[in-house]
Amino acid sequence: MNMELPKAYSPKDVEDRLYDWWDKNGYFTPEGQTFLDPNEKPFVITIPPPNVTGTLHMGHALTSAVEDLMTRYHRMKGARTLWVPGTDHAGIATQSVVEKKLAKEGKNRRDMSRSDFLEEVWDWKEYSHQIITKQQKALGISVDWNREAFTMDDKLSHAVRTAFKMLYDKGLIYRDTRMINWDPVQLTGVSDLEVETEEEGEPGKLWFVRYPLQTNRWEGPKHVWGSGQWAEGATQWITVATTRPETILGDSAVMVNPDDDRYRDIIGCRAILPALGRWVPVISDAAVESGFGSGAVKVTPAHDFTDYDVGKRHHLACIEVMDQHARMTAEAGPYEGLDRFECRTRMVADLEKEGLLVKVEDYMVRLGRGQRSGAVIEPRISLQWFCNMQGMGAAAAASVREGRIRIVPERFDKIWFGWLDNIRDWNISRQLWWGHQIPVWYVQEPDSRIPGSEQAPKQYCELTEAEAYAKAIKDWGADVVLKQDPDVLDTWFSSGLWPFSTLGWPNDTADMRAFYPTTHLETGYDIIFFWVARMVMLGLELTGKEPFDTVYLHGLIRTADGKKMSKSRPDKIIDPLELIDTYGTDAVRFFLVTAGTPGNDIKIDAKKAADGKWQSERIEGARNFANKLWNVTRFVLGKLSPESRVPIASQNTRLGTPDSGLADRWIAARSAQVVADVRRLMNDYQYGEAGKIIYDFIWNDFCDWYVELSKLSLNAPLLVRTLDTALRLLHPFMPYVTEELWQKLKEVAAGSEFQVSSFKSAALILAPFPSTEDSALGTRQSALDDMAALQDVIRAIRNARSEYKVEPNKRVAALVQAGARAAMLNDNRAAIESLARVDGLTIAETLPAPPQAMTYALGEVTVYLPMAGLVDLEAEKKRLADELAAIEGQIVKSEALLASDFAKRAPAQVIEKEKAKLAEAKAKRDQLKERLA
RNA sequence: GGGCGGUUAGCUCAGCUGGUUAGAGCGCCUGUUUUACACACAGGAGGUCACAGGUUCGAUCCCUGUACUGCCCACCA
């Protein structure tokens, strides 16, 4: 054999080479497929596009592993398969990464022109894209690189503008001034989803502040704020509780619950605001929870969502005391120019000085923080673009409710409905530079005071500036000047178009016709609202179709202590490439896919070793499995080489006939069973279970038993055939090692009698997934039963040897009373002799029990091991007695069961099983009794 | 305040719409250079399936409740 395989599998010698080979040959493309089953529908996934913010993490590795598994499985099943790769420009996230990078170089975006800054971001995008692509290739994803997309490609940008215009023209997109979440660090509005709150809240204070009330005897302060006498003479007070004393400056009312007896009398009175001395009314509103704090709430319409609504209800003034940086404005009087937190400190000190601070309590404050910046979000009134979601939300909910989209696992249905049924309009504009600039152009300095100007529109939503001009010129004359809206769209707006924008929408492309709607959408459950729901809503609205029929949600990767891998703890973040470097891609992927169940989080047991490398016992186990497969293939290849080849005439090749060897009939039956189970599980999204079944089959059945038995009597064609089946089953889980070994196997078998039909394929990636049809041998129960009995006998003898510490090389004698299995066991005596190291094997239907022997009652079969001089009679007696007691317990239980209503109510099959069990137990009991006697 | 998970061997997790004696990997214990593999082989120990009720001939699985734990959503300042 000129292709000697190394003793251990070395992923590095295989992975890059095979990846390039697959890619180069077009195997990742639907056009490159050679095996197509006309009964299979096309299978299409668009990748969740990673952000071009840097590198991939373990979550991406999981995504890649699962999606590649799905893709390879369907491709091998013969479905026309397309997996579209790409990346996301990730507006805020990328812009902030680049800004941080610039800051390190001492540069600031605000000192640069918009176009200069964007150039920097594009450079970063290229850099990040390279890293990401390298990582994705290392993960082995079988995507069609010819169709790679980026959300800011010309093609996709056109789709974005088209989508915007379609929604705009329908009146679903509108511009409005309202209260939104404002990130004072990134200086942009964000959507509700981008605000994160700590479940427990964050440690803060609840300040109880009293405002003087106007009375007959006190008309207001006579001393200045800060004098310590500001409230001198005041006699009545109302105490409010607040976590944000600085917003007192923007108060325009104090409110209480209308049913609160404590305050009923002062409703309608005026209170005076500390510091500013502004009179505000005491109003009543049901929004107030009497039991909380003091039962009285300050109302700051410009800086709080609830208060904003209250303000509208009660026609209160909206006074902005903070600017976009969250610094105090001129409205804040003496506090103007202070940062909000500094202002808070000063305000509290001043309140205390003036005797207005009643008490302070520790309080867990639920702070909203920007998803990307971590900055405390300020509610702020601002002019933004919104998308009306009412209709689209209802349609998307209906898609799932009416079964046009299936969510796996199902329990996420509720979350889906809960969100969509209460959906609010989506703030889609961002005050950023990196992204899709909003395709709306304004007539310069529109002014409603100019007579007639309201006749012509002052803004134009078009796909291009030229089109906008064409219309504007008609309305305003040739010298009109337009200015494009400076805002960009929320990055999720373009992601929401992904399943169709990548295929060429809005154009009627061949890809749209062939591959849209797509099939599966696979992603982590954490972006179900951000992304999945938006895709469904926009897909329905813009294309009239659900963009996919199945949503498969995987869990999140967590650290060994169960924590999220957050960016704030970089020491906990694992680079998948590091693990791949240590264990190989297949090992990492097999671990990820078999580690859990759909929708459940995966804890990764990785620890840092002394050399600073990440280590994981579970991934090591998967690595060992790859190596096991490698070595068993080495064994098989060795048996096929001309010099060691067993003449075909001397082999038992009559597969599937009753007189072929037990081991052969058994492994064929097991293969068929495993293939059926794996297919069923894969079609039911139980990938982890499928992987474990393949693992067991390869390691336990094939390696530990079949190959061992092959050493006694070789059936090379079946050995090849079984290995081929195993490799094909495992390929979606461990693509590299299986392809490599399959190629070797095919090569060695070339031109020989060891052909199997899958070898017609050029590559394993394109070979047919095993089906139950090609294991035409079917499941032979008798082979499975016989083999189980044989294994029991061998295990019993091994067990005895071990218990009596018989030297490994020493052969022992054994007597087997085998009843109806005598003939079968006799046929396989060589297996017993070899695998259990027996010399002097007697097998008979019945035989007299030998003296001084270990006894193993296996039901129908009893094994005796004469161990003269070795057997400790007392110990043996005790062992048998214990076993007898156990079996008798079982019999009592079983008999009671069969005597109960069970016999009347349980299904016949179950009763039969129970009866058989009882019979076997009784046989065993008799054997034991006899033996003890 | 609503909602959704989880609780099974020392650890990490499976357990397929209720039915033998509840499984795996790792770890642990005993052996082994058996001619593919020590990244291995053989043997073994180890579980009141969180708790309490209920339904059922039968419950790890279904129902109710409790405890602990994780997460999602929500305008109690």
XYZ file of C-alpha atoms in Angstrom, chain A residues 21 34 150 189 234 332 409 422 457 507 509 522 534 544 649 692 787 790 811 847:
20
model
C -10.770 21.077 -3.201
C -24.170 15.505 -9.320
C -22.782 42.053 2.008
C -31.649 57.009 18.697
C -43.030 77.120 53.701
C -31.481 73.688 33.942
C -38.522 24.111 19.213
C -48.087 43.798 21.140
C -44.047 68.137 -1.550
C -35.351 41.986 -9.626
C -33.714 36.922 -11.022
C -31.357 28.763 11.526
C -38.378 41.329 10.896
C -45.962 38.403 -0.466
C -13.094 -17.478 -2.616
C -24.823 9.959 19.287
C -25.499 -11.621 18.415
C -23.138 -14.335 21.805
C -6.724 -19.300 28.393
C -24.926 -30.444 30.349
